Structures are given as structure tokens and as C-alpha cells.
Amino acid sequence: MTNHQTRCPAPGFLSRTRGGIDVPHDFPAILGDVQDRLARQDFGDARIADYIPALATVPDDRFAMTLRLVDGREYAVGDADIPFSIQSISKVFALVLALRSCGDDLWQAVRREPSGSAFNSLIQIEQEDGIPRNPFINAGAIRVCDLIASRFANPDRSVAEFLGQLCGNREIRIDNEVYLSEDEHGNRNRAIAYLLKSFGKLDNPVEDVVRAYFKQCSVAMTCREMARAALFLANRGTGTDGEPVLSPLENARINALMLTCGMYDGVGDFAFSVGIPAKSGVGGGIIGIIPGEFSVCVWSPKLDQRGNSAAGITALEMLMGAIGRSVF
Ligand code: DON
């Protein structure tokens, strides 16, 4: 494992855990400790995703974690400069893009309730007349893609370009091998899109929408880039370049959705054990934030049974434990 840990002894945010006296967090030491402890832990049944075969070609012992404070300081350990497939993490950024364009009309198309079901389930679509429970399950994300397809000149690239803008690297790319693999094995997502269409809840042709959806999921980014792209969520809607991305109110709402829906049917356990708004992807990445403080991205490809990174969840739990924080 390569190590890109930032070794500067800069103090982090203050901890009030030592007898009421404020002391700075030593984030380099905390992240190093998380990495060391994880290396000794066995994640039993956790497996790399192989229902998109290209994802299974990644070495499954990769690990990276990047923390970005709202004041611009950044700390990283592990493979933080190796791109990974962002998969469903893209759904947060697609939602933000669609919200900026549609405003509150967006909430006519998708609801804001946790699904309690697998991310790629079809059952609720049928039961709930084609209105997806939330924008992070596949049905909701496909509908959000449809809204983007109606409003942007190049929907296949608009989420990737937005991410490039947010993280300050306009060169970020769509991994074509992952895209082709998703496309070839995309029957379930096509089934979801056709079911939405059958309820009259998809405005554009199914193939156009699923292509844009597969492409946004196939964006490859590093942990460092992802922590930068997500920083606005911790910073009342203001990005790393100081530009507004969302209003503070809309930003708070995205965080509420991440807290209640971002980890799918694992969201309750995650709120209990980690306690922050977060979003996972089957590439093994998870982003999370503490409002007003920092964004964090962790990457470890082996997934638990709900499709969330097993070591990633434990890493975030260790981090929050070390700094004595949660949003609660
Ligand atoms: O549509 C899919 O199944 C994938 N492209 C994305 C799913 C995903 O990342 C779920 N997250 N944990």
C-alpha cells in the first residue's frame, strides 16, 4: 500500500475531550492509526462487487482515506491518489445538479423517505406508482438523470464535468471499461427505467437515460478529489474555490437526505455507529461530512451485504470515535 499521508503537524479542529481543555486533533496520527488498525482486522464475508465485472478487476486490498477541513487543510493516508469508480456517490452530485436546475419541482419526481430496501430493488416502484422513494436508490437516481437529460446539452458528461469543477481537476474521466461493463450487465437498471416509463414517470427514452446514468456511475476519481468535491456539503454550500454551489438551506436538505437515505438499507446502523451524513458506492467509496468542520472520503473495495464498503464504514466509525464526534 502506498502512503501519501500529510505529515505536517498542523493542528486540526479542537477536541474538548481532555478534562475540558481544548486541544487540537492530530489528524495525521488519527488517520495513520485508523489505517494500521484496519490492516489488522478481518472483514470476513466482505466481497468486491462483481455484478459489474469491471469493478472486480481492482485489487481488493486497496485502502485510502482523505479528510478535508473547511479551512483548506487536508490529510490523507493510503492510496489517496489512485482513482476508483465512484458509482453511487455520483448520485449526490447528480441530485445537486438537478436541484440547481429544477428547484423545488424536483420533489414532485422523487420522494425523500428511506427505502429500507436494496438499492436496486424494483418492488416499491410498482407499489408506489413509479415515484421513487428517494434520489439515492437506483430508481430515484435514474429519474434524476432523466431530469438532467431534459435540461442539459450533454447529459452523458454533465455530472462528470460538475465533479471536475468541484474538485478542481477538469481532467477527471469516465472509465470506459467500467461504463461498457455496466452497460452490458445493466438489465436490472433497464428494468427499473422501463418500469418508471410504464408509469409515465420518465420523460426521455430509456436508453438515453440509462446511458447517462451508467456514465455518471463510471466516473473515476481519487479519494483526495472526492473529499474536495464534497467539501461544500460541510461548508454551508460553498465549494473549495469559495463559489456557492447550493444555498445553505438546500445544502442542509442534501445532508438530511444523505443521513436518512445515503447508506440504503444500512442507514440506521450507520447513523447509530458513525452518526454523520454519508453516501456510499459499490466501487467501495464512501463520502461523509460533519457540518462546519470537514468532508471525508474513504475507499476500500470489499463490500458488506448491503453493498457498502465494509472497511470504509469501520474506518469512519474509528475516525468519529477518535475525535469524539457525530452530528448528534
Ligand atoms: O446501478 C448500479 O447498480 C451501480 N452503477 C451503482 C450502485 C451503487 O453504487 C450502490 N451503492 N452502494
Short mmCIF file of C-alpha atoms and ligand atoms in Angstrom, two decimals:
data_model
loop_
_atom_site.label_atom_id
_atom_site.label_comp_id
_atom_site.label_asym_id
_atom_site.label_seq_id
_atom_site.Cartn_x
_atom_site.Cartn_y
_atom_site.Cartn_z
CA MET A 1 0.00 0.00 0.00
CA THR A 2 1.39 3.41 -0.91
CA ASN A 3 1.29 6.09 1.75
CA HIS A 4 0.52 9.68 0.93
CA GLN A 5 -0.07 10.79 4.47
CA THR A 6 0.42 14.51 5.03
CA ARG A 7 3.00 14.61 7.80
CA CYS A 8 2.80 18.31 8.66
CA PRO A 9 2.00 18.70 12.36
CA ALA A 10 -0.70 21.31 11.71
CA PRO A 11 -3.37 21.21 14.41
CA GLY A 12 -6.87 20.25 13.36
CA PHE A 13 -10.15 21.25 14.94
CA LEU A 14 -10.25 21.40 18.69
CA SER A 15 -11.17 18.46 20.83
CA ARG A 16 -12.78 19.07 24.21
CA THR A 17 -12.21 15.57 25.44
CA ARG A 18 -9.27 16.12 27.79
CA GLY A 19 -10.61 17.43 31.08
CA GLY A 20 -12.49 20.26 29.40
CA ILE A 21 -9.27 21.71 27.92
CA ASP A 22 -9.29 22.44 24.18
CA VAL A 23 -6.56 20.55 22.35
CA PRO A 24 -6.08 20.24 18.57
CA HIS A 25 -6.79 16.92 16.89
CA ASP A 26 -3.68 15.34 15.45
CA PHE A 27 -5.38 14.20 12.22
CA PRO A 28 -2.24 12.68 10.62
CA ALA A 29 -1.78 10.45 13.67
CA ILE A 30 -5.51 9.62 13.83
CA LEU A 31 -5.70 8.60 10.15
CA GLY A 32 -2.45 6.62 10.44
CA ASP A 33 -3.88 4.78 13.44
CA VAL A 34 -7.14 4.01 11.58
CA GLN A 35 -5.12 2.59 8.68
CA ASP A 36 -2.97 0.43 10.97
CA ARG A 37 -5.91 -0.93 12.93
CA LEU A 38 -7.86 -1.75 9.76
CA ALA A 39 -4.88 -3.63 8.30
CA ARG A 40 -5.10 -6.00 11.27
CA GLN A 41 -8.88 -6.51 11.02
CA ASP A 42 -10.63 -9.33 9.18
CA PHE A 43 -13.78 -8.38 7.28
CA GLY A 44 -14.99 -11.96 6.95
CA ASP A 45 -17.65 -12.15 4.28
CA ALA A 46 -16.95 -8.77 2.63
CA ARG A 47 -16.53 -9.11 -1.16
CA ILE A 48 -15.65 -6.83 -4.05
CA ALA A 49 -18.65 -6.09 -6.32
CA ASP A 50 -18.68 -8.40 -9.35
CA TYR A 51 -22.17 -7.85 -10.76
CA ILE A 52 -20.39 -5.14 -12.77
CA PRO A 53 -17.44 -7.35 -13.81
CA ALA A 54 -15.01 -4.46 -14.46
CA LEU A 55 -15.23 -3.45 -10.79
CA ALA A 56 -13.87 -6.85 -9.74
CA THR A 57 -10.55 -6.22 -11.53
CA VAL A 58 -9.46 -3.73 -8.81
CA PRO A 59 -7.04 -5.13 -6.15
CA ASP A 60 -9.34 -5.68 -3.20
CA ASP A 61 -6.75 -4.63 -0.58
CA ARG A 62 -6.71 -1.00 -1.67
CA PHE A 63 -7.37 1.49 1.11
CA ALA A 64 -7.39 5.27 1.22
CA MET A 65 -8.82 7.98 3.39
CA THR A 66 -8.77 11.76 2.89
CA LEU A 67 -10.05 14.39 5.28
CA ARG A 68 -10.50 17.96 4.12
CA LEU A 69 -11.18 20.69 6.69
CA VAL A 70 -13.34 23.65 5.68
CA ASP A 71 -10.29 25.90 6.21
CA GLY A 72 -8.49 24.04 3.40
CA ARG A 73 -6.18 21.76 5.37
CA GLU A 74 -6.13 18.23 4.01
CA TYR A 75 -4.89 14.93 5.43
CA ALA A 76 -4.61 11.63 3.60
CA VAL A 77 -3.44 8.05 4.11
CA GLY A 78 -3.09 5.08 1.79
CA ASP A 79 -3.94 5.05 -1.92
CA ALA A 80 -5.45 8.53 -1.85
CA ASP A 81 -4.18 9.42 -5.34
CA ILE A 82 -5.39 6.28 -7.12
CA PRO A 83 -8.70 6.77 -8.95
CA PHE A 84 -11.59 4.47 -8.06
CA SER A 85 -15.05 4.02 -9.55
CA ILE A 86 -17.32 6.44 -7.70
CA GLN A 87 -20.56 4.59 -8.61
CA SER A 88 -23.47 5.70 -6.42
CA ILE A 89 -21.52 8.54 -4.80
CA SER A 90 -22.24 10.26 -8.13
CA LYS A 91 -25.94 10.31 -7.19
CA VAL A 92 -25.34 13.11 -4.67
CA PHE A 93 -23.76 15.32 -7.30
CA ALA A 94 -26.39 14.48 -9.94
CA LEU A 95 -29.05 15.44 -7.40
CA VAL A 96 -27.33 18.76 -6.68
CA LEU A 97 -27.04 19.48 -10.41
CA ALA A 98 -30.70 18.66 -10.99
CA LEU A 99 -31.81 20.69 -7.96
CA ARG A 100 -29.92 23.74 -9.20
CA SER A 101 -31.77 23.47 -12.47
CA CYS A 102 -35.27 22.33 -11.36
CA GLY A 103 -35.58 23.94 -7.93
CA ASP A 104 -38.27 22.52 -5.65
CA ASP A 105 -40.15 20.98 -8.63
CA LEU A 106 -37.62 18.18 -8.32
CA TRP A 107 -39.50 16.88 -5.25
CA GLN A 108 -42.51 16.07 -7.45
CA ALA A 109 -40.33 13.48 -9.20
CA VAL A 110 -38.67 11.79 -6.23
CA ARG A 111 -39.62 11.46 -2.59
CA ARG A 112 -37.45 11.88 0.47
CA GLU A 113 -38.02 8.75 2.52
CA PRO A 114 -35.60 5.94 3.32
CA SER A 115 -36.47 2.82 1.33
CA GLY A 116 -35.41 0.11 3.79
CA SER A 117 -34.76 -1.95 0.65
CA ALA A 118 -31.80 -2.88 -1.50
CA PHE A 119 -30.52 -0.03 -3.68
CA ASN A 120 -31.57 -1.79 -6.88
CA SER A 121 -34.98 -3.09 -5.77
CA LEU A 122 -37.99 -2.83 -8.12
CA ILE A 123 -40.74 -3.61 -5.63
CA GLN A 124 -41.55 -0.13 -4.32
CA ILE A 125 -41.65 1.33 -7.83
CA GLU A 126 -44.62 -0.89 -8.58
CA GLN A 127 -46.27 -0.34 -5.21
CA GLU A 128 -45.80 3.44 -5.25
CA ASP A 129 -46.91 4.28 -8.80
CA GLY A 130 -43.47 4.97 -10.24
CA ILE A 131 -42.43 7.68 -7.80
CA PRO A 132 -39.10 6.59 -6.31
CA ARG A 133 -38.75 6.72 -2.53
CA ASN A 134 -35.60 8.85 -2.66
CA PRO A 135 -32.96 10.10 -5.12
CA PHE A 136 -30.23 7.69 -3.95
CA ILE A 137 -31.78 4.30 -4.67
CA ASN A 138 -31.24 3.38 -8.33
CA ALA A 139 -34.85 4.19 -9.31
CA GLY A 140 -34.56 7.70 -7.87
CA ALA A 141 -31.13 8.30 -9.37
CA ILE A 142 -32.36 7.17 -12.80
CA ARG A 143 -35.27 9.62 -12.53
CA VAL A 144 -32.85 12.39 -11.52
CA CYS A 145 -30.77 11.51 -14.61
CA ASP A 146 -33.92 11.85 -16.68
CA LEU A 147 -34.44 15.39 -15.30
CA ILE A 148 -30.83 16.22 -16.18
CA ALA A 149 -31.30 14.75 -19.68
CA SER A 150 -34.20 17.18 -20.25
CA ARG A 151 -32.20 20.21 -19.16
CA PHE A 152 -28.53 19.80 -20.11
CA ALA A 153 -26.97 19.84 -23.55
CA ASN A 154 -24.65 16.91 -22.84
CA PRO A 155 -26.26 14.77 -20.11
CA ASP A 156 -23.71 11.96 -20.56
CA ARG A 157 -20.97 14.24 -19.34
CA SER A 158 -22.69 16.86 -17.19
CA VAL A 159 -22.20 15.10 -13.82
CA ALA A 160 -18.54 14.33 -14.63
CA GLU A 161 -17.93 17.96 -15.62
CA PHE A 162 -19.63 19.21 -12.47
CA LEU A 163 -17.44 16.92 -10.36
CA GLY A 164 -14.33 18.15 -12.19
CA GLN A 165 -15.32 21.72 -11.43
CA LEU A 166 -15.95 20.97 -7.73
CA CYS A 167 -12.69 19.12 -7.11
CA GLY A 168 -10.54 21.48 -9.20
CA ASN A 169 -9.48 18.84 -11.75
CA ARG A 170 -11.22 19.29 -15.08
CA GLU A 171 -9.43 16.19 -16.40
CA ILE A 172 -11.43 13.67 -14.38
CA ARG A 173 -12.69 10.96 -16.66
CA ILE A 174 -15.40 8.43 -17.24
CA ASP A 175 -13.80 4.96 -17.10
CA ASN A 176 -14.93 3.49 -20.40
CA GLU A 177 -14.24 -0.10 -19.38
CA VAL A 178 -16.49 0.26 -16.33
CA TYR A 179 -19.12 2.03 -18.44
CA LEU A 180 -19.16 -0.78 -21.05
CA SER A 181 -19.31 -3.39 -18.29
CA GLU A 182 -22.26 -1.61 -16.61
CA ASP A 183 -23.99 -1.30 -19.96
CA GLU A 184 -23.52 -4.98 -20.79
CA HIS A 185 -24.74 -6.11 -17.36
CA GLY A 186 -27.37 -3.41 -16.90
CA ASN A 187 -30.57 -5.42 -17.20
CA ARG A 188 -31.82 -4.60 -13.71
CA ASN A 189 -31.30 -0.87 -14.19
CA ARG A 190 -33.03 -1.09 -17.58
CA ALA A 191 -35.90 -2.94 -15.87
CA ILE A 192 -36.14 -0.10 -13.33
CA ALA A 193 -36.13 2.52 -16.09
CA TYR A 194 -38.78 0.67 -18.14
CA LEU A 195 -40.97 0.31 -15.05
CA LEU A 196 -40.70 4.06 -14.41
CA LYS A 197 -41.52 4.64 -18.08
CA SER A 198 -44.58 2.38 -17.84
CA PHE A 199 -45.93 4.68 -15.11
CA GLY A 200 -45.29 7.70 -17.34
CA LYS A 201 -42.54 8.82 -14.96
CA LEU A 202 -39.62 9.00 -17.37
CA ASP A 203 -39.61 11.85 -19.89
CA ASN A 204 -36.74 10.69 -22.10
CA PRO A 205 -36.09 7.42 -23.95
CA VAL A 206 -34.96 4.64 -21.58
CA GLU A 207 -31.71 4.03 -23.45
CA ASP A 208 -30.71 7.72 -23.29
CA VAL A 209 -31.37 7.87 -19.56
CA VAL A 210 -29.61 4.63 -18.61
CA ARG A 211 -26.59 5.59 -20.75
CA ALA A 212 -26.24 8.88 -18.84
CA TYR A 213 -26.76 7.01 -15.56
CA PHE A 214 -24.10 4.37 -16.34
CA LYS A 215 -21.68 7.11 -17.40
CA GLN A 216 -22.09 9.13 -14.20
CA CYS A 217 -21.55 5.96 -12.14
CA SER A 218 -18.40 5.17 -14.16
CA VAL A 219 -16.60 8.41 -13.27
CA ALA A 220 -13.17 7.61 -11.77
CA MET A 221 -11.82 9.90 -9.05
CA THR A 222 -9.27 9.73 -6.27
CA CYS A 223 -10.14 9.89 -2.60
CA ARG A 224 -8.44 13.27 -2.41
CA GLU A 225 -10.51 14.64 -5.31
CA MET A 226 -13.70 13.24 -3.82
CA ALA A 227 -13.08 14.85 -0.41
CA ARG A 228 -12.54 18.18 -2.21
CA ALA A 229 -15.67 17.78 -4.36
CA ALA A 230 -17.78 17.01 -1.25
CA LEU A 231 -16.44 19.88 0.84
CA PHE A 232 -19.31 22.26 0.02
CA LEU A 233 -21.65 19.87 1.84
CA ALA A 234 -19.70 20.60 5.05
CA ASN A 235 -19.38 24.29 4.27
CA ARG A 236 -22.99 25.55 4.03
CA GLY A 237 -22.99 25.04 0.27
CA THR A 238 -19.74 26.86 -0.56
CA GLY A 239 -17.15 24.95 -2.63
CA THR A 240 -13.35 24.71 -2.27
CA ASP A 241 -12.96 27.64 -4.68
CA GLY A 242 -15.19 29.86 -2.47
CA GLU A 243 -18.04 29.78 -5.02
CA PRO A 244 -21.61 28.96 -3.90
CA VAL A 245 -22.77 25.51 -5.05
CA LEU A 246 -26.10 25.48 -3.18
CA SER A 247 -27.87 27.81 -0.77
CA PRO A 248 -27.32 26.90 2.91
CA LEU A 249 -30.94 25.66 3.14
CA GLU A 250 -30.71 23.42 0.06
CA ASN A 251 -27.34 22.20 1.27
CA ALA A 252 -28.80 21.22 4.65
CA ARG A 253 -31.51 19.29 2.82
CA ILE A 254 -28.99 17.29 0.80
CA ASN A 255 -27.22 16.41 4.05
CA ALA A 256 -30.55 15.34 5.56
CA LEU A 257 -31.09 13.02 2.60
CA MET A 258 -27.61 11.57 2.94
CA LEU A 259 -28.23 10.95 6.63
CA THR A 260 -31.57 9.21 6.03
CA CYS A 261 -31.01 7.50 2.65
CA GLY A 262 -27.29 7.60 1.76
CA MET A 263 -26.40 4.11 3.00
CA TYR A 264 -29.58 2.40 1.72
CA ASP A 265 -30.90 -0.36 3.98
CA GLY A 266 -27.79 0.07 6.17
CA VAL A 267 -28.63 3.67 7.02
CA GLY A 268 -29.90 3.00 10.54
CA ASP A 269 -26.86 1.03 11.62
CA PHE A 270 -24.62 3.65 10.05
CA ALA A 271 -26.34 6.54 11.86
CA PHE A 272 -26.06 4.55 15.08
CA SER A 273 -22.39 3.62 14.77
CA VAL A 274 -20.92 6.55 12.78
CA GLY A 275 -23.52 9.32 13.01
CA ILE A 276 -22.82 11.54 10.00
CA PRO A 277 -24.47 12.22 6.61
CA ALA A 278 -22.77 9.91 4.10
CA LYS A 279 -23.08 8.32 0.67
CA SER A 280 -21.60 5.05 -0.49
CA GLY A 281 -20.85 3.49 -3.86
CA VAL A 282 -20.27 -0.13 -4.92
CA GLY A 283 -16.76 0.83 -6.04
CA GLY A 284 -16.04 0.83 -2.28
CA GLY A 285 -16.00 4.59 -1.72
CA ILE A 286 -17.93 6.48 0.96
CA ILE A 287 -18.11 10.25 1.44
CA GLY A 288 -19.21 11.81 4.71
CA ILE A 289 -19.31 15.22 6.31
CA ILE A 290 -19.55 17.00 9.63
CA PRO A 291 -21.28 20.35 9.01
CA GLY A 292 -18.97 23.31 9.55
CA GLU A 293 -15.93 21.08 10.01
CA PHE A 294 -14.83 18.66 7.31
CA SER A 295 -15.55 16.30 4.46
CA VAL A 296 -14.05 12.83 4.38
CA CYS A 297 -13.72 10.18 1.68
CA VAL A 298 -12.71 6.60 2.38
CA TRP A 299 -12.12 3.84 -0.15
CA SER A 300 -11.86 0.09 0.36
CA PRO A 301 -13.40 -2.11 -2.37
CA LYS A 302 -14.78 -5.04 -0.36
CA LEU A 303 -18.48 -4.58 0.38
CA ASP A 304 -20.85 -5.79 3.05
CA GLN A 305 -24.15 -7.46 2.13
CA ARG A 306 -25.88 -4.11 1.60
CA GLY A 307 -23.30 -3.00 -0.97
CA ASN A 308 -21.46 -0.57 1.32
CA SER A 309 -17.69 -0.70 1.90
CA ALA A 310 -17.13 -2.87 5.00
CA ALA A 311 -13.74 -1.44 6.00
CA GLY A 312 -14.91 2.02 4.90
CA ILE A 313 -17.71 2.01 7.48
CA THR A 314 -15.33 0.79 10.19
CA ALA A 315 -12.77 3.45 9.23
CA LEU A 316 -15.38 6.18 9.61
CA GLU A 317 -16.52 4.72 12.92
CA MET A 318 -12.90 4.74 14.15
CA LEU A 319 -12.39 8.32 12.97
CA MET A 320 -15.53 9.61 14.70
CA GLY A 321 -14.61 7.65 17.83
CA ALA A 322 -11.11 9.15 17.84
CA ILE A 323 -12.40 12.72 17.64
CA GLY A 324 -15.41 12.05 19.86
CA ARG A 325 -17.92 13.37 17.35
CA SER A 326 -21.10 12.70 15.41
CA VAL A 327 -23.75 15.10 14.15
CA PHE A 328 -25.83 14.16 17.16
O1 DON B 1 -26.52 0.95 -10.75
C1 DON B 1 -25.72 0.29 -10.09
O2 DON B 1 -26.02 -0.81 -9.62
C2 DON B 1 -24.35 0.86 -9.86
N1 DON B 1 -23.94 1.59 -11.02
C3 DON B 1 -24.36 1.77 -8.68
C4 DON B 1 -24.85 1.13 -7.40
C5 DON B 1 -24.18 1.60 -6.18
O3 DON B 1 -23.09 2.13 -6.20
C6 DON B 1 -24.84 1.28 -4.88
N2 DON B 1 -24.04 1.74 -3.77
N3 DON B 1 -23.58 1.27 -2.80
#
